Amino acid sequence: MKASEANRLRAQFEEYARRHGLKSTQQRDAIVDQFLQSTGHISIDDLLTKVRKRNPKVGYATVYRTLKLLTECGIAAPRQFGDGQTRFEVMGGHGHHDHLICVQCGLILEFENDAIEQLQDEMASRLGGFKLVRHKLELYGLCPKAAGVKGGYCPNESK
Amino acid sequence: MKASEANRLRAQFEEYARRHGLKSTQQRDAIVDQFLQSTGHISIDDLLTKVRKRNPKVGYATVYRTLKLLTECGIAAPRQFGDGQTRFEVMGGHGHHDHLICVQCGLILEFENDAIEQLQDEMASRLGGFKLVRHKLELYGLCPKAAGVKGGYCPNESK
DNA sequence: TTGGTTGCAAAAACTTTGCACGGTG
DNA sequence: CACCGTGCAAAGTTTTTGCAACCAA
């Protein structure tokens, strides 16, 4: 299931590479593989760390460059939460999801809501006929840790 | 109308300042004023430029520090579109809006959609009873410049 | 061999911080 | 006078770029 999705995306990347005359390299392939195996939102640092476990001689620059390629061909999507770092997530054509972030503990939940997506498309048309390529919806709130939400502990208390 | 809104927010800031023992200074006041008069999303640079027209000896640091204060007291909201800079916008308690960004030319449109907002609240409750404090919805798409959308020119062509 | 690719380090771009001076209360 | 606030510049971070060496086709 998940593996086939990764394969689909890998094929998509190869297609893109072919079309653009890109060569296949050990580093790039390793980065793409690791990225496709990641879940949620991964930072450049985390990704590089993972990649280096298999291929120790990979540099930052290559990760940035590869992620830029992945973003261009629609496989990766950059996200900016509030922590200064850009994170990337796999953008399976399906399974798109949005985020609910707890402003207190930083917990990030993911969700999908077709009704909202549909309203977005309508909105875009109404605004002059824009053609949406992607979107980003982030809800910020307080997790009801009092209610015992799973994983809803708060490492950092706001002062 | 707009002026009264600015006054309300300025008062809100003064209240916050009093409560926190902050002093009133020429620079801070100038920055707050200029910020409240801004529309849309303003970058630190743009804001500093505006402020310097009246008070040439204001430094970057002060703008950053003031904007951090404004953010803390809920008057300003930081936004990260994709251009590397953090932009801020006035967060009038009312008039919340979301964004539609053209990935081709960088044009940013604003809109409101109550139906979407309502669905968001529902979503948050369904996800365990989160209490939303704010949200961010950004739609990325292509502006139909062919259709002659106002201001829809594309300064930078993607290659 | 012909480029695209890579790692490293330098360079950029954006923010934050340290410090001595200055202004407010 | 006590202290917060400011400007400047240095220090941090994160991301991009220049370049010689490398490697796939």
mmCIF file of C-alpha atoms in Angstrom, chain B residues 5 8 14 16 37 40-41 58 69 77-78 107 139 148 151 155:
data_model
loop_
_atom_site.group_PDB
_atom_site.id
_atom_site.type_symbol
_atom_site.label_atom_id
_atom_site.label_comp_id
_atom_site.label_asym_id
_atom_site.label_seq_id
_atom_site.Cartn_x
_atom_site.Cartn_y
_atom_site.Cartn_z
ATOM 1 C CA GLU B 5 -9.960 50.379 13.702
ATOM 2 C CA ARG B 8 -8.793 50.668 18.613
ATOM 3 C CA GLU B 14 -1.137 50.871 24.923
ATOM 4 C CA TYR B 16 -0.684 45.887 26.708
ATOM 5 C CA GLN B 37 -1.666 51.976 8.518
ATOM 6 C CA GLY B 40 -2.136 43.458 3.351
ATOM 7 C CA HIS B 41 1.118 41.797 4.198
ATOM 8 C CA VAL B 58 15.341 53.610 13.163
ATOM 9 C CA LEU B 69 5.587 42.703 20.716
ATOM 10 C CA ALA B 77 0.223 38.062 12.656
ATOM 11 C CA PRO B 78 3.319 36.682 10.943
ATOM 12 C CA LEU B 107 0.221 37.975 -6.768
ATOM 13 C CA LEU B 139 -4.433 28.549 -1.809
ATOM 14 C CA GLY B 148 -7.032 39.797 -17.861
ATOM 15 C CA GLY B 151 -2.891 43.261 -11.502
ATOM 16 C CA PRO B 155 7.100 39.822 -13.194
#
